[in-house]
PDB file of C-alpha atoms in Angstrom:
ATOM      1  CA  MET A 237       0.000   0.000   0.000  1.00  0.00           C
ATOM      2  CA  ALA A 238       1.054   3.538  -0.701  1.00  0.00           C
ATOM      3  CA  LYS A 239       2.381   5.608   2.175  1.00  0.00           C
ATOM      4  CA  SER A 240      -0.381   6.817   4.486  1.00  0.00           C
ATOM      5  CA  LYS A 241      -1.322  10.394   3.781  1.00  0.00           C
ATOM      6  CA  PRO A 242      -2.975  12.479   6.498  1.00  0.00           C
ATOM      7  CA  ARG A 243      -5.492  15.201   5.656  1.00  0.00           C
ATOM      8  CA  VAL A 244      -6.991  17.729   8.053  1.00  0.00           C
ATOM      9  CA  LYS A 245      -9.637  20.386   7.766  1.00  0.00           C
ATOM     10  CA  VAL A 246      -9.263  23.119  10.381  1.00  0.00           C
ATOM     11  CA  PRO A 247     -10.375  26.751  10.203  1.00  0.00           C
ATOM     12  CA  LYS A 248      -7.410  29.127   9.790  1.00  0.00           C
ATOM     13  CA  LYS A 249      -8.950  31.832  11.980  1.00  0.00           C
ATOM     14  CA  ALA A 250     -11.270  31.811  14.985  1.00  0.00           C
ATOM     15  CA  ASP A 251     -12.668  34.244  17.532  1.00  0.00           C
ATOM     16  CA  LYS A 252     -11.480  33.880  21.122  1.00  0.00           C
ATOM     17  CA  GLY A 253     -13.751  31.473  22.943  1.00  0.00           C
ATOM     18  CA  GLU A 254     -15.248  30.075  19.739  1.00  0.00           C
ATOM     19  CA  VAL A 255     -15.639  26.294  19.506  1.00  0.00           C
ATOM     20  CA  ILE A 256     -14.157  25.117  16.210  1.00  0.00           C
ATOM     21  CA  LYS A 257     -14.732  21.830  14.425  1.00  0.00           C
ATOM     22  CA  ILE A 258     -11.735  19.773  13.287  1.00  0.00           C
ATOM     23  CA  LYS A 259     -11.974  17.011  10.679  1.00  0.00           C
ATOM     24  CA  THR A 260      -9.127  14.586  10.066  1.00  0.00           C
ATOM     25  CA  LEU A 261      -8.585  11.593   7.823  1.00  0.00           C
ATOM     26  CA  ILE A 262      -5.607   9.390   7.036  1.00  0.00           C
ATOM     27  CA  SER A 263      -5.397   6.973   4.114  1.00  0.00           C
ATOM     28  CA  HIS A 264      -4.848   3.526   5.642  1.00  0.00           C
ATOM     29  CA  LYS A 265      -6.165   0.038   4.889  1.00  0.00           C
ATOM     30  CA  MET A 266      -6.917  -0.714   8.598  1.00  0.00           C
ATOM     31  CA  GLU A 267      -6.318  -4.461   8.143  1.00  0.00           C
ATOM     32  CA  SER A 268      -8.474  -5.931  10.912  1.00  0.00           C
ATOM     33  CA  GLY A 269      -6.609  -9.205  11.514  1.00  0.00           C
ATOM     34  CA  GLN A 270      -9.908 -11.060  10.980  1.00  0.00           C
ATOM     35  CA  ARG A 271      -9.687 -11.529   7.228  1.00  0.00           C
ATOM     36  CA  LYS A 272      -8.173 -14.530   5.455  1.00  0.00           C
ATOM     37  CA  ASP A 273      -6.177 -14.573   2.228  1.00  0.00           C
ATOM     38  CA  LYS A 274      -6.808 -16.922  -0.725  1.00  0.00           C
ATOM     39  CA  LYS A 275      -4.911 -19.726   1.014  1.00  0.00           C
ATOM     40  CA  GLY A 276      -7.153 -19.425   4.065  1.00  0.00           C
ATOM     41  CA  GLU A 277      -4.462 -17.934   6.249  1.00  0.00           C
ATOM     42  CA  LEU A 278      -5.175 -14.956   8.492  1.00  0.00           C
ATOM     43  CA  ILE A 279      -3.868 -11.657   7.183  1.00  0.00           C
ATOM     44  CA  PRO A 280      -1.996 -10.074  10.107  1.00  0.00           C
ATOM     45  CA  ARG A 281      -3.567  -7.051  11.751  1.00  0.00           C
ATOM     46  CA  GLN A 282      -2.203  -3.649  10.779  1.00  0.00           C
ATOM     47  CA  ILE A 283      -4.173  -0.616  11.869  1.00  0.00           C
ATOM     48  CA  ILE A 284      -3.754   2.932  13.070  1.00  0.00           C
ATOM     49  CA  ASN A 285      -4.157   2.223  16.787  1.00  0.00           C
ATOM     50  CA  HIS A 286      -4.018   5.751  18.214  1.00  0.00           C
ATOM     51  CA  PHE A 287      -4.802   9.296  17.172  1.00  0.00           C
ATOM     52  CA  SER A 288      -4.094  12.453  19.121  1.00  0.00           C
ATOM     53  CA  ALA A 289      -4.513  16.164  18.549  1.00  0.00           C
ATOM     54  CA  LYS A 290      -2.281  18.639  20.360  1.00  0.00           C
ATOM     55  CA  PHE A 291      -2.558  22.404  20.426  1.00  0.00           C
ATOM     56  CA  ASN A 292       0.597  24.286  21.483  1.00  0.00           C
ATOM     57  CA  GLY A 293       1.835  21.008  22.969  1.00  0.00           C
ATOM     58  CA  GLU A 294      -1.291  20.363  25.061  1.00  0.00           C
ATOM     59  CA  THR A 295      -3.321  17.260  24.191  1.00  0.00           C
ATOM     60  CA  VAL A 296      -6.867  18.362  23.425  1.00  0.00           C
ATOM     61  CA  PHE A 297      -8.328  15.134  21.985  1.00  0.00           C
ATOM     62  CA  GLU A 298      -7.245  11.486  21.778  1.00  0.00           C
ATOM     63  CA  VAL A 299      -8.712   8.259  20.449  1.00  0.00           C
ATOM     64  CA  ASP A 300      -7.742   4.655  21.225  1.00  0.00           C
ATOM     65  CA  ILE A 301      -8.597   2.850  18.003  1.00  0.00           C
ATOM     66  CA  GLN A 302      -9.598  -0.800  17.505  1.00  0.00           C
ATOM     67  CA  PRO A 303      -9.857  -2.768  14.246  1.00  0.00           C
ATOM     68  CA  ALA A 304     -13.599  -1.983  14.055  1.00  0.00           C
ATOM     69  CA  ILE A 305     -12.812   1.526  12.806  1.00  0.00           C
ATOM     70  CA  SER A 306     -13.220   1.712   9.013  1.00  0.00           C
ATOM     71  CA  ALA A 307     -10.404   1.937   6.477  1.00  0.00           C
ATOM     72  CA  ASN A 308      -9.093   5.491   6.026  1.00  0.00           C
ATOM     73  CA  PRO A 309      -9.986   6.376   9.627  1.00  0.00           C
ATOM     74  CA  TYR A 310     -11.954   9.591   9.926  1.00  0.00           C
ATOM     75  CA  MET A 311     -12.125  11.590  13.149  1.00  0.00           C
ATOM     76  CA  GLU A 312     -14.188  14.678  13.781  1.00  0.00           C
ATOM     77  CA  PHE A 313     -14.035  16.639  17.053  1.00  0.00           C
ATOM     78  CA  ASN A 314     -14.069  20.139  18.542  1.00  0.00           C
ATOM     79  CA  MET A 315     -11.826  22.558  20.392  1.00  0.00           C
ATOM     80  CA  ARG A 316     -12.428  25.856  22.151  1.00  0.00           C
ATOM     81  CA  ALA A 317     -10.080  28.441  20.625  1.00  0.00           C
ATOM     82  CA  GLU A 318      -8.372  30.465  23.359  1.00  0.00           C
ATOM     83  CA  GLU A 319      -5.074  31.628  21.847  1.00  0.00           C
ATOM     84  CA  SER A 320      -3.209  31.554  18.542  1.00  0.00           C
ATOM     85  CA  GLY A 321      -0.899  28.638  17.968  1.00  0.00           C
ATOM     86  CA  GLU A 322      -0.293  25.424  16.145  1.00  0.00           C
ATOM     87  CA  PHE A 323      -2.092  22.111  15.958  1.00  0.00           C
ATOM     88  CA  GLU A 324      -0.161  18.886  15.754  1.00  0.00           C
ATOM     89  CA  PHE A 325      -2.042  15.756  14.700  1.00  0.00           C
ATOM     90  CA  ILE A 326      -0.411  12.387  15.361  1.00  0.00           C
ATOM     91  CA  TRP A 327      -1.381   8.958  14.021  1.00  0.00           C
ATOM     92  CA  VAL A 328       0.336   5.784  15.324  1.00  0.00           C
ATOM     93  CA  ASP A 329       0.540   2.669  13.131  1.00  0.00           C
ATOM     94  CA  ASP A 330       0.793  -0.921  14.462  1.00  0.00           C
ATOM     95  CA  ASP A 331       4.121  -1.222  12.594  1.00  0.00           C
ATOM     96  CA  GLY A 332       5.565   1.620  14.689  1.00  0.00           C
ATOM     97  CA  SER A 333       5.280   4.314  12.021  1.00  0.00           C
ATOM     98  CA  ILE A 334       4.108   7.709  13.205  1.00  0.00           C
ATOM     99  CA  TYR A 335       2.405  10.127  10.851  1.00  0.00           C
ATOM    100  CA  THR A 336       2.072  13.780  11.784  1.00  0.00           C
ATOM    101  CA  LYS A 337       0.611  16.940  10.360  1.00  0.00           C
ATOM    102  CA  LYS A 338       0.798  20.528  11.645  1.00  0.00           C
ATOM    103  CA  GLN A 339      -1.634  23.348  11.080  1.00  0.00           C
ATOM    104  CA  PRO A 340      -1.586  26.938  12.418  1.00  0.00           C
ATOM    105  CA  LEU A 341      -4.603  28.682  13.975  1.00  0.00           C
ATOM    106  CA  GLU A 342      -4.969  32.432  14.367  1.00  0.00           C
ATOM    107  CA  VAL A 343      -7.225  33.539  17.220  1.00  0.00           C
ATOM    108  CA  SER A 344      -8.390  37.145  17.466  1.00  0.00           C
TER     109      SER A 344
ATOM    110  CA  MET B  39      -7.534 -49.105  22.949  1.00  0.00           C
ATOM    111  CA  LYS B  40     -11.292 -49.022  22.758  1.00  0.00           C
ATOM    112  CA  GLU B  41     -12.672 -49.175  19.273  1.00  0.00           C
ATOM    113  CA  ILE B  42     -14.826 -46.271  18.197  1.00  0.00           C
ATOM    114  CA  THR B  43     -18.281 -47.573  17.403  1.00  0.00           C
ATOM    115  CA  ARG B  44     -20.730 -45.906  15.102  1.00  0.00           C
ATOM    116  CA  ARG B  45     -22.756 -44.771  18.137  1.00  0.00           C
ATOM    117  CA  ASP B  46     -19.691 -43.202  19.761  1.00  0.00           C
ATOM    118  CA  ALA B  47     -18.848 -41.394  16.569  1.00  0.00           C
ATOM    119  CA  ILE B  48     -22.345 -39.918  16.302  1.00  0.00           C
ATOM    120  CA  LEU B  49     -22.362 -38.864  19.957  1.00  0.00           C
ATOM    121  CA  LEU B  50     -18.954 -37.300  19.542  1.00  0.00           C
ATOM    122  CA  ALA B  51     -20.021 -35.433  16.423  1.00  0.00           C
ATOM    123  CA  VAL B  52     -23.174 -34.120  18.110  1.00  0.00           C
ATOM    124  CA  GLY B  53     -21.181 -33.066  21.147  1.00  0.00           C
ATOM    125  CA  LEU B  54     -18.573 -31.253  19.079  1.00  0.00           C
ATOM    126  CA  THR B  55     -21.187 -29.453  17.014  1.00  0.00           C
ATOM    127  CA  ALA B  56     -22.976 -28.323  20.150  1.00  0.00           C
ATOM    128  CA  ALA B  57     -19.705 -27.197  21.707  1.00  0.00           C
ATOM    129  CA  ALA B  58     -18.765 -25.314  18.569  1.00  0.00           C
ATOM    130  CA  THR B  59     -22.066 -23.531  17.986  1.00  0.00           C
ATOM    131  CA  LEU B  60     -23.521 -22.870  21.422  1.00  0.00           C
ATOM    132  CA  PRO B  61     -20.906 -20.885  23.324  1.00  0.00           C
ATOM    133  CA  LEU B  62     -19.910 -18.571  20.445  1.00  0.00           C
ATOM    134  CA  PRO B  63     -22.782 -16.047  20.460  1.00  0.00           C
ATOM    135  CA  ALA B  64     -22.810 -16.172  24.247  1.00  0.00           C
ATOM    136  CA  LEU B  65     -19.087 -15.427  24.307  1.00  0.00           C
ATOM    137  CA  ALA B  66     -19.427 -12.437  21.984  1.00  0.00           C
ATOM    138  CA  ALA B  67     -22.185 -10.868  24.081  1.00  0.00           C
ATOM    139  CA  GLU B  68     -20.256 -11.572  27.237  1.00  0.00           C
ATOM    140  CA  SER B  69     -17.104  -9.948  25.978  1.00  0.00           C
ATOM    141  CA  ALA B  70     -19.062  -6.797  25.074  1.00  0.00           C
ATOM    142  CA  MET B  71     -20.225  -6.739  28.694  1.00  0.00           C
ATOM    143  CA  ASP B  72     -16.630  -7.400  29.797  1.00  0.00           C
ATOM    144  CA  GLU B  73     -15.417  -4.426  27.772  1.00  0.00           C
ATOM    145  CA  LEU B  74     -18.052  -2.240  29.423  1.00  0.00           C
ATOM    146  CA  LYS B  75     -17.170  -3.511  32.888  1.00  0.00           C
ATOM    147  CA  LYS B  76     -13.479  -2.886  32.287  1.00  0.00           C
ATOM    148  CA  PHE B  77     -14.357   0.674  31.293  1.00  0.00           C
ATOM    149  CA  THR B  78     -16.705   1.475  34.188  1.00  0.00           C
ATOM    150  CA  GLY B  79     -14.825  -0.544  36.799  1.00  0.00           C
ATOM    151  CA  GLY B  80     -18.117  -2.258  37.626  1.00  0.00           C
ATOM    152  CA  ALA B  81     -20.040   0.989  38.204  1.00  0.00           C
ATOM    153  CA  ASP B  82     -23.584   1.354  36.883  1.00  0.00           C
ATOM    154  CA  ALA B  83     -24.017   3.090  33.544  1.00  0.00           C
ATOM    155  CA  ARG B  84     -27.502   4.603  33.316  1.00  0.00           C
ATOM    156  CA  GLU B  85     -29.437   5.262  30.124  1.00  0.00           C
ATOM    157  CA  SER B  86     -30.048   8.804  31.299  1.00  0.00           C
ATOM    158  CA  GLY B  87     -30.443  10.632  28.002  1.00  0.00           C
ATOM    159  CA  ARG B  88     -27.339  12.750  28.644  1.00  0.00           C
ATOM    160  CA  ILE B  89     -25.469  10.877  25.936  1.00  0.00           C
ATOM    161  CA  THR B  90     -26.695  10.592  22.348  1.00  0.00           C
ATOM    162  CA  LEU B  91     -25.440   8.039  19.845  1.00  0.00           C
ATOM    163  CA  ASP B  92     -26.448   8.964  16.326  1.00  0.00           C
ATOM    164  CA  MET B  93     -26.209   6.195  13.729  1.00  0.00           C
ATOM    165  CA  PRO B  94     -28.250   5.233  10.662  1.00  0.00           C
ATOM    166  CA  GLU B  95     -31.123   2.803  11.305  1.00  0.00           C
ATOM    167  CA  ILE B  96     -30.132   0.846   8.215  1.00  0.00           C
ATOM    168  CA  ALA B  97     -26.530   0.554   7.026  1.00  0.00           C
ATOM    169  CA  GLU B  98     -26.286  -0.775   3.486  1.00  0.00           C
ATOM    170  CA  ASN B  99     -22.553  -1.283   3.772  1.00  0.00           C
ATOM    171  CA  GLY B 100     -21.171  -2.521   7.086  1.00  0.00           C
ATOM    172  CA  ASN B 101     -17.657  -1.512   6.049  1.00  0.00           C
ATOM    173  CA  THR B 102     -18.206   2.124   6.795  1.00  0.00           C
ATOM    174  CA  VAL B 103     -21.063   3.183   9.046  1.00  0.00           C
ATOM    175  CA  PRO B 104     -21.064   6.806  10.245  1.00  0.00           C
ATOM    176  CA  LEU B 105     -21.341   7.415  13.969  1.00  0.00           C
ATOM    177  CA  THR B 106     -21.702  10.617  15.985  1.00  0.00           C
ATOM    178  CA  VAL B 107     -21.662  10.617  19.755  1.00  0.00           C
ATOM    179  CA  SER B 108     -22.426  13.669  21.870  1.00  0.00           C
ATOM    180  CA  VAL B 109     -22.764  14.209  25.592  1.00  0.00           C
ATOM    181  CA  ASP B 110     -24.694  16.980  27.332  1.00  0.00           C
ATOM    182  CA  SER B 111     -22.002  18.692  29.417  1.00  0.00           C
ATOM    183  CA  PRO B 112     -20.849  22.282  30.067  1.00  0.00           C
ATOM    184  CA  MET B 113     -17.221  21.131  29.445  1.00  0.00           C
ATOM    185  CA  THR B 114     -15.721  23.351  32.159  1.00  0.00           C
ATOM    186  CA  SER B 115     -12.729  22.307  34.275  1.00  0.00           C
ATOM    187  CA  GLU B 116     -15.182  21.429  37.114  1.00  0.00           C
ATOM    188  CA  ASP B 117     -17.666  19.476  35.006  1.00  0.00           C
ATOM    189  CA  TYR B 118     -16.633  17.751  31.795  1.00  0.00           C
ATOM    190  CA  VAL B 119     -16.679  14.455  29.914  1.00  0.00           C
ATOM    191  CA  LYS B 120     -13.486  12.460  30.352  1.00  0.00           C
ATOM    192  CA  ARG B 121     -13.933   9.511  28.006  1.00  0.00           C
ATOM    193  CA  VAL B 122     -16.511   7.916  25.743  1.00  0.00           C
ATOM    194  CA  MET B 123     -16.201   4.264  24.761  1.00  0.00           C
ATOM    195  CA  ILE B 124     -17.959   2.706  21.763  1.00  0.00           C
ATOM    196  CA  VAL B 125     -18.749  -1.034  21.798  1.00  0.00           C
ATOM    197  CA  ALA B 126     -20.292  -3.139  19.013  1.00  0.00           C
ATOM    198  CA  SER B 127     -22.076  -6.069  20.672  1.00  0.00           C
ATOM    199  CA  GLY B 128     -22.338  -8.179  17.490  1.00  0.00           C
ATOM    200  CA  ASN B 129     -18.818  -7.788  16.095  1.00  0.00           C
ATOM    201  CA  PRO B 130     -16.240 -10.596  16.419  1.00  0.00           C
ATOM    202  CA  ARG B 131     -14.310  -8.178  18.647  1.00  0.00           C
ATOM    203  CA  PRO B 132     -16.630  -5.766  20.445  1.00  0.00           C
ATOM    204  CA  GLY B 133     -14.170  -2.909  21.060  1.00  0.00           C
ATOM    205  CA  VAL B 134     -14.450  -0.022  18.594  1.00  0.00           C
ATOM    206  CA  ALA B 135     -12.816   3.110  19.985  1.00  0.00           C
ATOM    207  CA  THR B 136     -12.424   5.258  23.087  1.00  0.00           C
ATOM    208  CA  PHE B 137     -12.514   9.043  22.739  1.00  0.00           C
ATOM    209  CA  HIS B 138     -10.653  11.123  25.343  1.00  0.00           C
ATOM    210  CA  PHE B 139     -12.009  14.636  25.819  1.00  0.00           C
ATOM    211  CA  SER B 140     -10.754  17.562  27.875  1.00  0.00           C
ATOM    212  CA  PRO B 141     -12.335  20.835  29.040  1.00  0.00           C
ATOM    213  CA  ARG B 142     -10.590  22.368  26.000  1.00  0.00           C
ATOM    214  CA  SER B 143     -12.904  20.333  23.738  1.00  0.00           C
ATOM    215  CA  GLY B 144     -15.621  22.966  24.220  1.00  0.00           C
ATOM    216  CA  VAL B 145     -18.295  20.460  23.182  1.00  0.00           C
ATOM    217  CA  ALA B 146     -18.262  16.745  24.004  1.00  0.00           C
ATOM    218  CA  GLU B 147     -18.945  15.506  20.516  1.00  0.00           C
ATOM    219  CA  ALA B 148     -16.995  13.260  18.147  1.00  0.00           C
ATOM    220  CA  ALA B 149     -17.699  11.506  14.869  1.00  0.00           C
ATOM    221  CA  THR B 150     -16.046   8.638  13.023  1.00  0.00           C
ATOM    222  CA  ARG B 151     -16.875   5.714  10.717  1.00  0.00           C
ATOM    223  CA  MET B 152     -16.978   2.113  11.868  1.00  0.00           C
ATOM    224  CA  ARG B 153     -17.335  -1.483  10.702  1.00  0.00           C
ATOM    225  CA  LEU B 154     -20.348  -3.614  11.620  1.00  0.00           C
ATOM    226  CA  ALA B 155     -20.269  -7.357  10.970  1.00  0.00           C
ATOM    227  CA  LYS B 156     -24.060  -7.773  11.166  1.00  0.00           C
ATOM    228  CA  THR B 157     -27.282  -6.247  12.481  1.00  0.00           C
ATOM    229  CA  GLN B 158     -26.695  -5.333  16.120  1.00  0.00           C
ATOM    230  CA  ASP B 159     -26.787  -2.828  18.964  1.00  0.00           C
ATOM    231  CA  VAL B 160     -23.962  -0.326  19.247  1.00  0.00           C
ATOM    232  CA  ILE B 161     -23.370   1.002  22.761  1.00  0.00           C
ATOM    233  CA  ALA B 162     -21.733   4.240  23.892  1.00  0.00           C
ATOM    234  CA  VAL B 163     -20.696   4.832  27.505  1.00  0.00           C
ATOM    235  CA  ALA B 164     -19.463   8.183  28.808  1.00  0.00           C
ATOM    236  CA  GLU B 165     -17.347   8.735  31.902  1.00  0.00           C
ATOM    237  CA  MET B 166     -17.929  12.155  33.456  1.00  0.00           C
ATOM    238  CA  SER B 167     -15.427  14.096  35.589  1.00  0.00           C
ATOM    239  CA  ASP B 168     -17.606  13.439  38.692  1.00  0.00           C
ATOM    240  CA  GLY B 169     -17.109   9.688  38.211  1.00  0.00           C
ATOM    241  CA  SER B 170     -20.619   8.899  36.945  1.00  0.00           C
ATOM    242  CA  PHE B 171     -21.289   6.847  33.807  1.00  0.00           C
ATOM    243  CA  HIS B 172     -23.985   7.314  31.194  1.00  0.00           C
ATOM    244  CA  MET B 173     -24.997   4.968  28.415  1.00  0.00           C
ATOM    245  CA  ALA B 174     -26.817   5.085  25.083  1.00  0.00           C
ATOM    246  CA  LYS B 175     -27.648   2.403  22.524  1.00  0.00           C
ATOM    247  CA  ALA B 176     -28.328   2.457  18.803  1.00  0.00           C
ATOM    248  CA  ALA B 177     -29.802  -0.463  16.860  1.00  0.00           C
ATOM    249  CA  VAL B 178     -28.366  -0.694  13.350  1.00  0.00           C
ATOM    250  CA  LYS B 179     -29.609  -3.040  10.624  1.00  0.00           C
ATOM    251  CA  VAL B 180     -26.736  -4.121   8.388  1.00  0.00           C
ATOM    252  CA  THR B 181     -27.361  -5.277   4.808  1.00  0.00           C
ATOM    253  CA  ILE B 182     -23.774  -6.281   3.912  1.00  0.00           C
ATOM    254  CA  GLY B 183     -21.451  -7.118   6.794  1.00  0.00           C
ATOM    255  CA  GLY B 184     -18.154  -5.319   7.040  1.00  0.00           C
ATOM    256  CA  CYS B 185     -15.572  -7.645   8.500  1.00  0.00           C
ATOM    257  CA  GLY B 186     -14.392  -9.423   5.366  1.00  0.00           C
ATOM    258  CA  GLY B 187     -14.519 -13.190   5.033  1.00  0.00           C
TER     259      GLY B 187
END
């Protein structure tokens, strides 16, 4: 499979105190470990097992993910905008890979 | 060594079939309850209406079923939602995901997409900062299961 590519949709600007909606998605097959190949052997599990969103280093949202989450895991959540800064989104793969994406936010 | 008679063979076959078919659904339901118990530490989770689990009544494709969970909470540092766990009672493995919120979340709401193997109840349990638990259920009919084969 091609390298996992994260995508995020975050407003660039927000008013102080406003609750903003954040949408994230990463391309990933999310192999559940339940499926069998043509020979009848189990295909080993490989999923994104954890997602976290940090703002200026502070964790604002986290998800522990099981194989029942669909391929190309999508996560939508909210944050109250208090100050300008930078988001960091982190996805952890079963194989140890870590995918990250950063996005600035301007609060006025 | 005792010879295996025809009668023994039939009894054995019946026994094995019973052993193979009976405990499986029971096990799946039990492990969903186990997951819930692990999450609540044995505390009661009430269906209080404070938590809402929004899912389609009929999912044509079990591979990707949208889910939105929201909890009625002011989300202040004194009173907020800590975690919300999603459990699928009819999946081969009932665990789905656990969302961790913080007062910074502003609103205790999250959405994702999940797999459903068959028609079943999906359960959401929220842990509040005061230590109480709240539960909601959604019944989803699945046309094509989503766990591969």
